[in-house]
């Protein structure tokens, strides 16, 4: 394996199945699905064949149902559980896409690809599956997410066990996304961040909602013994001390990283070649050009 094993993908699927059984917490995914639908409306073209890649529930597929810019939408679901026979759905792994090269016009994904071990490889697979001038539009959980919970657990575990184990995943940073898209062969990459601060009655309410998002600890290097009760209680205490408002409610930060890229096509805008400008910068700025070293 040429890439590091960061996430235990089998455990991830088990956690996602548990979330479905508990009744998934949808607020973050609903926000991403609505935003993605609105972003697509600004793209004035039609995509005949589209895939919803890895989105944990059918929220995105439902948000895009009847979208004027999409012909056929197929959901590539992470789990077979709960799928209706009438849905245009396949079960697929985001790390091994089952689509033929150049077979798709659009690939969208909401809050799924942050748990892929080889993100550059996944982007490259999406790039190969898309036709020329095809669009990739995705939302991922970003590196600034749950910083409060990460800090509280690190301090609590250090105090109660004398060491620290990874508890919150090291998600990708928005500053890296544009480069990864270009590395995968996408043109016109665009990235931005939506930061969402949510308030909870207690840290335990947050932890329960994370369970219902399927967002428990699935790090490959996680500690394999159960979390000590003393560590959990101390983490909740530190969280409340450091990240609560005047009314006693605690804050949790979620970061949604948005990215888009196009498969290169001759119709797309291209940067000018060096030296091809038809006007000097000095003329455009209305200034007088002076030889180097000459004082004004």
PDB file of C-alpha atoms in Angstrom:
ATOM      1  CA  UNK A   1       0.000   0.000   0.000  1.00  0.00           C
ATOM      2  CA  UNK A   2       1.608   3.263  -1.112  1.00  0.00           C
ATOM      3  CA  UNK A   3      -0.511   5.552   1.077  1.00  0.00           C
ATOM      4  CA  UNK A   4      -0.804   5.606   4.880  1.00  0.00           C
ATOM      5  CA  UNK A   5      -3.709   3.803   6.518  1.00  0.00           C
ATOM      6  CA  UNK A   6      -5.322   6.599   8.519  1.00  0.00           C
ATOM      7  CA  UNK A   7      -8.912   5.338   8.767  1.00  0.00           C
ATOM      8  CA  UNK A   8     -10.300   1.907   9.605  1.00  0.00           C
ATOM      9  CA  UNK A   9     -12.805   1.669   6.762  1.00  0.00           C
ATOM     10  CA  UNK A  10     -14.511  -1.483   8.077  1.00  0.00           C
ATOM     11  CA  UNK A  11     -15.149   0.245  11.400  1.00  0.00           C
ATOM     12  CA  UNK A  12     -16.377   3.327   9.530  1.00  0.00           C
ATOM     13  CA  UNK A  13     -19.056   1.258   7.779  1.00  0.00           C
ATOM     14  CA  UNK A  14     -20.049  -0.305  11.100  1.00  0.00           C
ATOM     15  CA  UNK A  15     -20.386   3.141  12.670  1.00  0.00           C
ATOM     16  CA  UNK A  16     -22.433   4.381   9.704  1.00  0.00           C
ATOM     17  CA  UNK A  17     -24.740   1.361  10.007  1.00  0.00           C
ATOM     18  CA  UNK A  18     -25.176   2.055  13.725  1.00  0.00           C
ATOM     19  CA  UNK A  19     -26.037   5.686  12.949  1.00  0.00           C
ATOM     20  CA  UNK A  20     -28.734   4.554  10.521  1.00  0.00           C
ATOM     21  CA  UNK A  21     -30.174   2.219  13.155  1.00  0.00           C
ATOM     22  CA  UNK A  22     -30.166   4.963  15.812  1.00  0.00           C
ATOM     23  CA  UNK A  23     -31.717   7.495  13.432  1.00  0.00           C
ATOM     24  CA  UNK A  24     -29.120   9.727  11.783  1.00  0.00           C
ATOM     25  CA  UNK A  25     -28.570  13.316  12.888  1.00  0.00           C
ATOM     26  CA  UNK A  26     -29.062  15.267   9.652  1.00  0.00           C
ATOM     27  CA  UNK A  27     -28.446  18.962  10.352  1.00  0.00           C
ATOM     28  CA  UNK A  28     -24.911  19.219   8.959  1.00  0.00           C
ATOM     29  CA  UNK A  29     -25.663  17.050   5.941  1.00  0.00           C
ATOM     30  CA  UNK A  30     -28.880  18.959   5.255  1.00  0.00           C
ATOM     31  CA  UNK A  31     -26.877  22.193   5.201  1.00  0.00           C
ATOM     32  CA  UNK A  32     -24.318  20.723   2.788  1.00  0.00           C
ATOM     33  CA  UNK A  33     -26.992  19.215   0.505  1.00  0.00           C
ATOM     34  CA  UNK A  34     -28.926  22.483   0.272  1.00  0.00           C
ATOM     35  CA  UNK A  35     -25.752  24.463  -0.395  1.00  0.00           C
ATOM     36  CA  UNK A  36     -24.585  22.020  -3.072  1.00  0.00           C
ATOM     37  CA  UNK A  37     -27.928  22.226  -4.855  1.00  0.00           C
ATOM     38  CA  UNK A  38     -27.721  26.031  -4.861  1.00  0.00           C
ATOM     39  CA  UNK A  39     -24.146  25.976  -6.159  1.00  0.00           C
ATOM     40  CA  UNK A  40     -25.189  23.758  -9.049  1.00  0.00           C
ATOM     41  CA  UNK A  41     -27.925  26.220  -9.992  1.00  0.00           C
ATOM     42  CA  UNK A  42     -25.227  28.786 -10.763  1.00  0.00           C
ATOM     43  CA  UNK A  43     -23.668  26.444 -13.357  1.00  0.00           C
ATOM     44  CA  UNK A  44     -25.543  27.169 -16.567  1.00  0.00           C
ATOM     45  CA  UNK A  45     -25.269  23.822 -18.278  1.00  0.00           C
ATOM     46  CA  UNK A  46     -26.890  20.380 -18.155  1.00  0.00           C
ATOM     47  CA  UNK A  47     -25.266  17.203 -16.846  1.00  0.00           C
ATOM     48  CA  UNK A  48     -26.924  14.149 -18.375  1.00  0.00           C
ATOM     49  CA  UNK A  49     -25.284  11.504 -16.152  1.00  0.00           C
ATOM     50  CA  UNK A  50     -24.465  12.340 -12.536  1.00  0.00           C
ATOM     51  CA  UNK A  51     -23.325  10.359  -9.502  1.00  0.00           C
ATOM     52  CA  UNK A  52     -23.802  11.142  -5.816  1.00  0.00           C
ATOM     53  CA  UNK A  53     -20.621   9.613  -4.410  1.00  0.00           C
ATOM     54  CA  UNK A  54     -20.538   8.236  -0.880  1.00  0.00           C
ATOM     55  CA  UNK A  55     -22.954  10.673   0.782  1.00  0.00           C
ATOM     56  CA  UNK A  56     -23.924   8.879   4.039  1.00  0.00           C
ATOM     57  CA  UNK A  57     -27.709   9.126   3.521  1.00  0.00           C
ATOM     58  CA  UNK A  58     -30.034   9.914   0.612  1.00  0.00           C
ATOM     59  CA  UNK A  59     -30.344  13.576   1.660  1.00  0.00           C
ATOM     60  CA  UNK A  60     -28.224  14.865  -1.212  1.00  0.00           C
ATOM     61  CA  UNK A  61     -29.920  12.682  -3.805  1.00  0.00           C
ATOM     62  CA  UNK A  62     -33.306  13.916  -2.587  1.00  0.00           C
ATOM     63  CA  UNK A  63     -32.129  17.548  -2.651  1.00  0.00           C
ATOM     64  CA  UNK A  64     -31.046  17.103  -6.283  1.00  0.00           C
ATOM     65  CA  UNK A  65     -34.145  15.204  -7.416  1.00  0.00           C
ATOM     66  CA  UNK A  66     -35.720  17.136 -10.271  1.00  0.00           C
ATOM     67  CA  UNK A  67     -32.777  19.535 -10.467  1.00  0.00           C
ATOM     68  CA  UNK A  68     -33.026  21.319 -13.836  1.00  0.00           C
ATOM     69  CA  UNK A  69     -29.338  20.806 -14.585  1.00  0.00           C
ATOM     70  CA  UNK A  70     -29.285  17.031 -14.035  1.00  0.00           C
ATOM     71  CA  UNK A  71     -30.594  14.274 -16.274  1.00  0.00           C
ATOM     72  CA  UNK A  72     -30.042  10.908 -14.538  1.00  0.00           C
ATOM     73  CA  UNK A  73     -28.684  10.857 -10.983  1.00  0.00           C
ATOM     74  CA  UNK A  74     -27.264   7.608  -9.586  1.00  0.00           C
ATOM     75  CA  UNK A  75     -26.492   7.324  -5.896  1.00  0.00           C
ATOM     76  CA  UNK A  76     -23.266   5.444  -5.074  1.00  0.00           C
ATOM     77  CA  UNK A  77     -24.184   4.603  -1.481  1.00  0.00           C
ATOM     78  CA  UNK A  78     -21.741   3.478   1.216  1.00  0.00           C
ATOM     79  CA  UNK A  79     -24.152   0.856   2.638  1.00  0.00           C
ATOM     80  CA  UNK A  80     -26.791  -1.489   1.259  1.00  0.00           C
ATOM     81  CA  UNK A  81     -28.932  -1.132   4.396  1.00  0.00           C
ATOM     82  CA  UNK A  82     -32.126   0.821   3.921  1.00  0.00           C
ATOM     83  CA  UNK A  83     -31.933   1.140   0.132  1.00  0.00           C
ATOM     84  CA  UNK A  84     -35.240   0.999  -1.747  1.00  0.00           C
ATOM     85  CA  UNK A  85     -35.441  -1.235  -4.813  1.00  0.00           C
ATOM     86  CA  UNK A  86     -36.881   1.646  -6.808  1.00  0.00           C
ATOM     87  CA  UNK A  87     -33.849   3.894  -6.239  1.00  0.00           C
ATOM     88  CA  UNK A  88     -31.151   4.397  -8.864  1.00  0.00           C
ATOM     89  CA  UNK A  89     -28.519   3.218  -6.415  1.00  0.00           C
ATOM     90  CA  UNK A  90     -25.403   1.088  -6.314  1.00  0.00           C
ATOM     91  CA  UNK A  91     -23.256   0.232  -3.308  1.00  0.00           C
ATOM     92  CA  UNK A  92     -19.740   1.507  -3.911  1.00  0.00           C
ATOM     93  CA  UNK A  93     -16.521   2.249  -2.061  1.00  0.00           C
ATOM     94  CA  UNK A  94     -15.142   5.761  -2.511  1.00  0.00           C
ATOM     95  CA  UNK A  95     -11.643   4.249  -2.586  1.00  0.00           C
ATOM     96  CA  UNK A  96     -12.430   1.940  -5.553  1.00  0.00           C
ATOM     97  CA  UNK A  97     -14.891   3.521  -7.965  1.00  0.00           C
ATOM     98  CA  UNK A  98     -16.816   1.144 -10.262  1.00  0.00           C
ATOM     99  CA  UNK A  99     -17.359   3.621 -13.122  1.00  0.00           C
ATOM    100  CA  UNK A 100     -15.906   3.362 -16.620  1.00  0.00           C
ATOM    101  CA  UNK A 101     -13.462   6.006 -17.759  1.00  0.00           C
ATOM    102  CA  UNK A 102     -15.198   9.017 -19.302  1.00  0.00           C
ATOM    103  CA  UNK A 103     -18.686   7.781 -18.434  1.00  0.00           C
ATOM    104  CA  UNK A 104     -19.980  10.600 -16.207  1.00  0.00           C
ATOM    105  CA  UNK A 105     -20.799  14.279 -16.643  1.00  0.00           C
ATOM    106  CA  UNK A 106     -21.000  15.205 -12.970  1.00  0.00           C
ATOM    107  CA  UNK A 107     -19.812  13.774  -9.650  1.00  0.00           C
ATOM    108  CA  UNK A 108     -21.076  15.290  -6.398  1.00  0.00           C
ATOM    109  CA  UNK A 109     -20.383  14.246  -2.827  1.00  0.00           C
ATOM    110  CA  UNK A 110     -21.405  15.552   0.595  1.00  0.00           C
ATOM    111  CA  UNK A 111     -19.470  14.889   3.811  1.00  0.00           C
ATOM    112  CA  UNK A 112     -18.012  11.539   2.756  1.00  0.00           C
ATOM    113  CA  UNK A 113     -14.558  11.874   1.222  1.00  0.00           C
ATOM    114  CA  UNK A 114     -12.857  13.127   4.397  1.00  0.00           C
ATOM    115  CA  UNK A 115     -12.690   9.468   5.539  1.00  0.00           C
ATOM    116  CA  UNK A 116     -10.817   8.249   2.455  1.00  0.00           C
ATOM    117  CA  UNK A 117      -7.279   7.021   3.120  1.00  0.00           C
ATOM    118  CA  UNK A 118      -5.903   8.056  -0.278  1.00  0.00           C
ATOM    119  CA  UNK A 119      -7.612  11.339  -1.088  1.00  0.00           C
ATOM    120  CA  UNK A 120      -5.380  12.186  -4.089  1.00  0.00           C
ATOM    121  CA  UNK A 121      -6.084   8.709  -5.466  1.00  0.00           C
ATOM    122  CA  UNK A 122      -9.842   9.147  -4.985  1.00  0.00           C
ATOM    123  CA  UNK A 123      -9.726  12.487  -6.794  1.00  0.00           C
ATOM    124  CA  UNK A 124      -7.797  10.868  -9.644  1.00  0.00           C
ATOM    125  CA  UNK A 125     -10.425   8.114  -9.940  1.00  0.00           C
ATOM    126  CA  UNK A 126     -13.189  10.732 -10.102  1.00  0.00           C
ATOM    127  CA  UNK A 127     -11.199  12.600 -12.751  1.00  0.00           C
ATOM    128  CA  UNK A 128     -10.902   9.455 -14.900  1.00  0.00           C
ATOM    129  CA  UNK A 129     -14.621   8.642 -14.560  1.00  0.00           C
ATOM    130  CA  UNK A 130     -15.656  12.090 -15.809  1.00  0.00           C
ATOM    131  CA  UNK A 131     -15.965  13.110 -19.443  1.00  0.00           C
ATOM    132  CA  UNK A 132     -14.061  16.110 -20.803  1.00  0.00           C
ATOM    133  CA  UNK A 133     -15.654  19.262 -19.367  1.00  0.00           C
ATOM    134  CA  UNK A 134     -17.190  17.160 -16.587  1.00  0.00           C
ATOM    135  CA  UNK A 135     -17.580  18.720 -13.128  1.00  0.00           C
ATOM    136  CA  UNK A 136     -16.565  17.459  -9.689  1.00  0.00           C
ATOM    137  CA  UNK A 137     -18.288  19.263  -6.790  1.00  0.00           C
ATOM    138  CA  UNK A 138     -17.843  18.067  -3.210  1.00  0.00           C
ATOM    139  CA  UNK A 139     -18.080  19.061   0.433  1.00  0.00           C
ATOM    140  CA  UNK A 140     -15.746  17.533   3.020  1.00  0.00           C
ATOM    141  CA  UNK A 141     -15.373  17.916   6.755  1.00  0.00           C
ATOM    142  CA  UNK A 142     -12.386  20.248   7.200  1.00  0.00           C
ATOM    143  CA  UNK A 143      -9.392  20.267   9.508  1.00  0.00           C
ATOM    144  CA  UNK A 144     -10.759  22.964  11.821  1.00  0.00           C
ATOM    145  CA  UNK A 145     -13.732  20.804  12.833  1.00  0.00           C
ATOM    146  CA  UNK A 146     -14.238  19.809  16.473  1.00  0.00           C
ATOM    147  CA  UNK A 147     -11.093  21.588  17.629  1.00  0.00           C
ATOM    148  CA  UNK A 148     -12.769  22.071  21.027  1.00  0.00           C
ATOM    149  CA  UNK A 149     -13.402  18.352  21.478  1.00  0.00           C
ATOM    150  CA  UNK A 150      -9.871  17.488  20.338  1.00  0.00           C
ATOM    151  CA  UNK A 151      -8.360  19.838  22.917  1.00  0.00           C
ATOM    152  CA  UNK A 152     -10.596  18.677  25.761  1.00  0.00           C
ATOM    153  CA  UNK A 153      -9.810  15.001  25.184  1.00  0.00           C
ATOM    154  CA  UNK A 154      -6.063  15.616  24.805  1.00  0.00           C
ATOM    155  CA  UNK A 155      -5.870  17.411  28.159  1.00  0.00           C
ATOM    156  CA  UNK A 156      -8.171  14.951  29.937  1.00  0.00           C
ATOM    157  CA  UNK A 157      -6.323  11.892  28.698  1.00  0.00           C
ATOM    158  CA  UNK A 158      -2.958  13.380  29.594  1.00  0.00           C
ATOM    159  CA  UNK A 159      -4.200  14.066  33.124  1.00  0.00           C
ATOM    160  CA  UNK A 160      -5.901  10.709  33.703  1.00  0.00           C
ATOM    161  CA  UNK A 161      -3.642   8.256  31.844  1.00  0.00           C
ATOM    162  CA  UNK A 162      -0.337  10.073  31.430  1.00  0.00           C
ATOM    163  CA  UNK A 163      -0.500   9.925  27.635  1.00  0.00           C
ATOM    164  CA  UNK A 164      -2.521  11.022  24.626  1.00  0.00           C
ATOM    165  CA  UNK A 165      -4.124   8.891  21.902  1.00  0.00           C
ATOM    166  CA  UNK A 166      -5.836  10.185  18.745  1.00  0.00           C
ATOM    167  CA  UNK A 167      -9.535  10.810  19.331  1.00  0.00           C
ATOM    168  CA  UNK A 168     -10.570  13.263  16.569  1.00  0.00           C
ATOM    169  CA  UNK A 169      -9.608  12.681  12.930  1.00  0.00           C
ATOM    170  CA  UNK A 170      -7.011  14.924  11.237  1.00  0.00           C
ATOM    171  CA  UNK A 171      -9.232  16.124   8.406  1.00  0.00           C
ATOM    172  CA  UNK A 172      -7.874  17.856   5.305  1.00  0.00           C
ATOM    173  CA  UNK A 173      -7.064  21.558   5.275  1.00  0.00           C
ATOM    174  CA  UNK A 174      -8.670  23.826   2.669  1.00  0.00           C
ATOM    175  CA  UNK A 175      -5.200  25.158   1.741  1.00  0.00           C
ATOM    176  CA  UNK A 176      -4.279  21.716   0.404  1.00  0.00           C
ATOM    177  CA  UNK A 177      -7.409  21.053  -1.634  1.00  0.00           C
ATOM    178  CA  UNK A 178      -6.664  23.168  -4.699  1.00  0.00           C
ATOM    179  CA  UNK A 179      -3.259  21.524  -5.079  1.00  0.00           C
ATOM    180  CA  UNK A 180      -4.742  18.036  -4.730  1.00  0.00           C
ATOM    181  CA  UNK A 181      -7.312  18.801  -7.435  1.00  0.00           C
ATOM    182  CA  UNK A 182      -4.596  20.021  -9.803  1.00  0.00           C
ATOM    183  CA  UNK A 183      -2.454  16.991  -9.009  1.00  0.00           C
ATOM    184  CA  UNK A 184      -5.399  14.765  -9.973  1.00  0.00           C
ATOM    185  CA  UNK A 185      -5.673  16.539 -13.346  1.00  0.00           C
ATOM    186  CA  UNK A 186      -8.559  18.933 -12.711  1.00  0.00           C
ATOM    187  CA  UNK A 187      -8.659  22.388 -14.271  1.00  0.00           C
ATOM    188  CA  UNK A 188     -10.095  25.595 -12.795  1.00  0.00           C
ATOM    189  CA  UNK A 189      -9.999  24.365  -9.169  1.00  0.00           C
ATOM    190  CA  UNK A 190     -11.952  26.391  -6.611  1.00  0.00           C
ATOM    191  CA  UNK A 191     -12.056  25.895  -2.826  1.00  0.00           C
ATOM    192  CA  UNK A 192     -13.764  27.717   0.029  1.00  0.00           C
ATOM    193  CA  UNK A 193     -14.834  27.083   3.618  1.00  0.00           C
ATOM    194  CA  UNK A 194     -18.136  27.256   5.482  1.00  0.00           C
ATOM    195  CA  UNK A 195     -17.594  27.403   9.252  1.00  0.00           C
ATOM    196  CA  UNK A 196     -20.561  26.458  11.403  1.00  0.00           C
ATOM    197  CA  UNK A 197     -20.679  26.968  15.178  1.00  0.00           C
ATOM    198  CA  UNK A 198     -23.327  24.876  16.925  1.00  0.00           C
ATOM    199  CA  UNK A 199     -24.330  25.181  20.586  1.00  0.00           C
ATOM    200  CA  UNK A 200     -25.238  22.224  22.781  1.00  0.00           C
ATOM    201  CA  UNK A 201     -26.666  21.781  26.256  1.00  0.00           C
ATOM    202  CA  UNK A 202     -23.635  19.720  27.255  1.00  0.00           C
ATOM    203  CA  UNK A 203     -20.605  17.974  25.712  1.00  0.00           C
ATOM    204  CA  UNK A 204     -22.468  14.672  26.079  1.00  0.00           C
ATOM    205  CA  UNK A 205     -25.212  15.941  23.756  1.00  0.00           C
ATOM    206  CA  UNK A 206     -22.547  16.721  21.158  1.00  0.00           C
ATOM    207  CA  UNK A 207     -20.990  13.259  21.531  1.00  0.00           C
ATOM    208  CA  UNK A 208     -24.388  11.613  21.118  1.00  0.00           C
ATOM    209  CA  UNK A 209     -25.039  13.585  17.914  1.00  0.00           C
ATOM    210  CA  UNK A 210     -21.612  12.626  16.549  1.00  0.00           C
ATOM    211  CA  UNK A 211     -22.557   8.968  17.121  1.00  0.00           C
ATOM    212  CA  UNK A 212     -25.750   9.537  15.118  1.00  0.00           C
ATOM    213  CA  UNK A 213     -23.680  11.092  12.328  1.00  0.00           C
ATOM    214  CA  UNK A 214     -21.547   7.944  12.166  1.00  0.00           C
ATOM    215  CA  UNK A 215     -18.655  10.172  13.200  1.00  0.00           C
ATOM    216  CA  UNK A 216     -17.137   8.155  16.026  1.00  0.00           C
ATOM    217  CA  UNK A 217     -13.414   7.502  16.257  1.00  0.00           C
ATOM    218  CA  UNK A 218     -12.380   5.307  13.300  1.00  0.00           C
ATOM    219  CA  UNK A 219      -8.676   6.183  13.276  1.00  0.00           C
ATOM    220  CA  UNK A 220      -6.473   3.193  12.554  1.00  0.00           C
ATOM    221  CA  UNK A 221      -4.072   4.265  15.341  1.00  0.00           C
ATOM    222  CA  UNK A 222      -6.797   4.679  17.959  1.00  0.00           C
ATOM    223  CA  UNK A 223      -6.301   3.130  21.386  1.00  0.00           C
ATOM    224  CA  UNK A 224      -7.901  -0.343  21.390  1.00  0.00           C
ATOM    225  CA  UNK A 225      -9.070  -0.299  25.015  1.00  0.00           C
ATOM    226  CA  UNK A 226     -12.367   1.232  26.141  1.00  0.00           C
ATOM    227  CA  UNK A 227     -12.315   4.900  27.068  1.00  0.00           C
ATOM    228  CA  UNK A 228     -11.975   5.306  30.824  1.00  0.00           C
ATOM    229  CA  UNK A 229     -14.970   6.805  32.565  1.00  0.00           C
ATOM    230  CA  UNK A 230     -12.656   9.183  34.421  1.00  0.00           C
ATOM    231  CA  UNK A 231     -11.207  10.414  31.121  1.00  0.00           C
ATOM    232  CA  UNK A 232     -14.656  10.957  29.619  1.00  0.00           C
ATOM    233  CA  UNK A 233     -15.936  12.876  32.637  1.00  0.00           C
ATOM    234  CA  UNK A 234     -12.785  14.997  32.821  1.00  0.00           C
ATOM    235  CA  UNK A 235     -12.994  15.776  29.083  1.00  0.00           C
ATOM    236  CA  UNK A 236     -16.602  16.937  29.513  1.00  0.00           C
ATOM    237  CA  UNK A 237     -15.555  19.086  32.469  1.00  0.00           C
ATOM    238  CA  UNK A 238     -12.690  20.718  30.531  1.00  0.00           C
ATOM    239  CA  UNK A 239     -14.960  21.264  27.535  1.00  0.00           C
ATOM    240  CA  UNK A 240     -17.548  23.051  29.663  1.00  0.00           C
ATOM    241  CA  UNK A 241     -14.874  25.159  31.371  1.00  0.00           C
ATOM    242  CA  UNK A 242     -13.170  26.327  28.176  1.00  0.00           C
ATOM    243  CA  UNK A 243     -15.875  26.435  25.503  1.00  0.00           C
ATOM    244  CA  UNK A 244     -19.148  27.453  27.140  1.00  0.00           C
ATOM    245  CA  UNK A 245     -21.156  30.654  26.789  1.00  0.00           C
ATOM    246  CA  UNK A 246     -22.672  32.722  29.570  1.00  0.00           C
ATOM    247  CA  UNK A 247     -25.845  30.620  29.493  1.00  0.00           C
ATOM    248  CA  UNK A 248     -23.883  27.405  30.074  1.00  0.00           C
ATOM    249  CA  UNK A 249     -24.277  25.991  26.583  1.00  0.00           C
ATOM    250  CA  UNK A 250     -21.101  24.730  24.903  1.00  0.00           C
ATOM    251  CA  UNK A 251     -19.847  25.520  21.396  1.00  0.00           C
ATOM    252  CA  UNK A 252     -18.707  23.083  18.718  1.00  0.00           C
ATOM    253  CA  UNK A 253     -17.109  24.203  15.455  1.00  0.00           C
ATOM    254  CA  UNK A 254     -17.707  22.335  12.212  1.00  0.00           C
ATOM    255  CA  UNK A 255     -15.795  23.252   9.074  1.00  0.00           C
ATOM    256  CA  UNK A 256     -17.171  22.316   5.651  1.00  0.00           C
ATOM    257  CA  UNK A 257     -14.565  22.529   2.908  1.00  0.00           C
ATOM    258  CA  UNK A 258     -16.013  23.047  -0.571  1.00  0.00           C
ATOM    259  CA  UNK A 259     -14.113  22.139  -3.700  1.00  0.00           C
ATOM    260  CA  UNK A 260     -14.820  22.011  -7.398  1.00  0.00           C
ATOM    261  CA  UNK A 261     -12.821  21.189 -10.488  1.00  0.00           C
ATOM    262  CA  UNK A 262     -13.434  20.572 -14.171  1.00  0.00           C
ATOM    263  CA  UNK A 263     -11.978  17.953 -16.454  1.00  0.00           C
ATOM    264  CA  UNK A 264      -9.929  19.890 -19.038  1.00  0.00           C
ATOM    265  CA  UNK A 265     -11.657  20.728 -22.330  1.00  0.00           C
ATOM    266  CA  UNK A 266     -10.754  23.000 -25.232  1.00  0.00           C
ATOM    267  CA  UNK A 267     -13.767  25.240 -24.565  1.00  0.00           C
ATOM    268  CA  UNK A 268     -12.524  26.246 -21.105  1.00  0.00           C
ATOM    269  CA  UNK A 269     -10.824  29.532 -20.376  1.00  0.00           C
ATOM    270  CA  UNK A 270      -7.036  29.197 -20.363  1.00  0.00           C
ATOM    271  CA  UNK A 271      -4.332  31.437 -18.863  1.00  0.00           C
ATOM    272  CA  UNK A 272      -2.409  33.621 -21.316  1.00  0.00           C
ATOM    273  CA  UNK A 273       1.090  32.585 -22.343  1.00  0.00           C
ATOM    274  CA  UNK A 274       3.904  34.627 -20.763  1.00  0.00           C
ATOM    275  CA  UNK A 275       4.718  37.585 -23.001  1.00  0.00           C
ATOM    276  CA  UNK A 276       1.423  37.491 -24.903  1.00  0.00           C
ATOM    277  CA  UNK A 277      -0.095  40.585 -23.265  1.00  0.00           C
ATOM    278  CA  UNK A 278      -1.093  43.358 -25.674  1.00  0.00           C
ATOM    279  CA  UNK A 279      -0.699  46.195 -23.156  1.00  0.00           C
ATOM    280  CA  UNK A 280       2.117  47.086 -20.791  1.00  0.00           C
ATOM    281  CA  UNK A 281       1.333  47.082 -17.055  1.00  0.00           C
ATOM    282  CA  UNK A 282       2.601  50.688 -16.776  1.00  0.00           C
ATOM    283  CA  UNK A 283       0.121  51.802 -19.439  1.00  0.00           C
ATOM    284  CA  UNK A 284      -2.744  49.958 -17.782  1.00  0.00           C
ATOM    285  CA  UNK A 285      -1.952  51.624 -14.445  1.00  0.00           C
ATOM    286  CA  UNK A 286      -1.386  55.064 -15.988  1.00  0.00           C
ATOM    287  CA  UNK A 287       2.152  55.346 -14.561  1.00  0.00           C
ATOM    288  CA  UNK A 288       5.498  56.244 -16.115  1.00  0.00           C
ATOM    289  CA  UNK A 289       7.960  53.387 -16.594  1.00  0.00           C
ATOM    290  CA  UNK A 290      11.561  54.080 -15.431  1.00  0.00           C
ATOM    291  CA  UNK A 291      14.748  52.062 -15.961  1.00  0.00           C
ATOM    292  CA  UNK A 292      15.772  49.831 -13.073  1.00  0.00           C
ATOM    293  CA  UNK A 293      17.839  51.656 -10.461  1.00  0.00           C
ATOM    294  CA  UNK A 294      16.687  55.133 -11.492  1.00  0.00           C
ATOM    295  CA  UNK A 295      15.337  57.171  -8.605  1.00  0.00           C
ATOM    296  CA  UNK A 296      11.929  58.782  -9.058  1.00  0.00           C
TER     297      UNK A 296
END
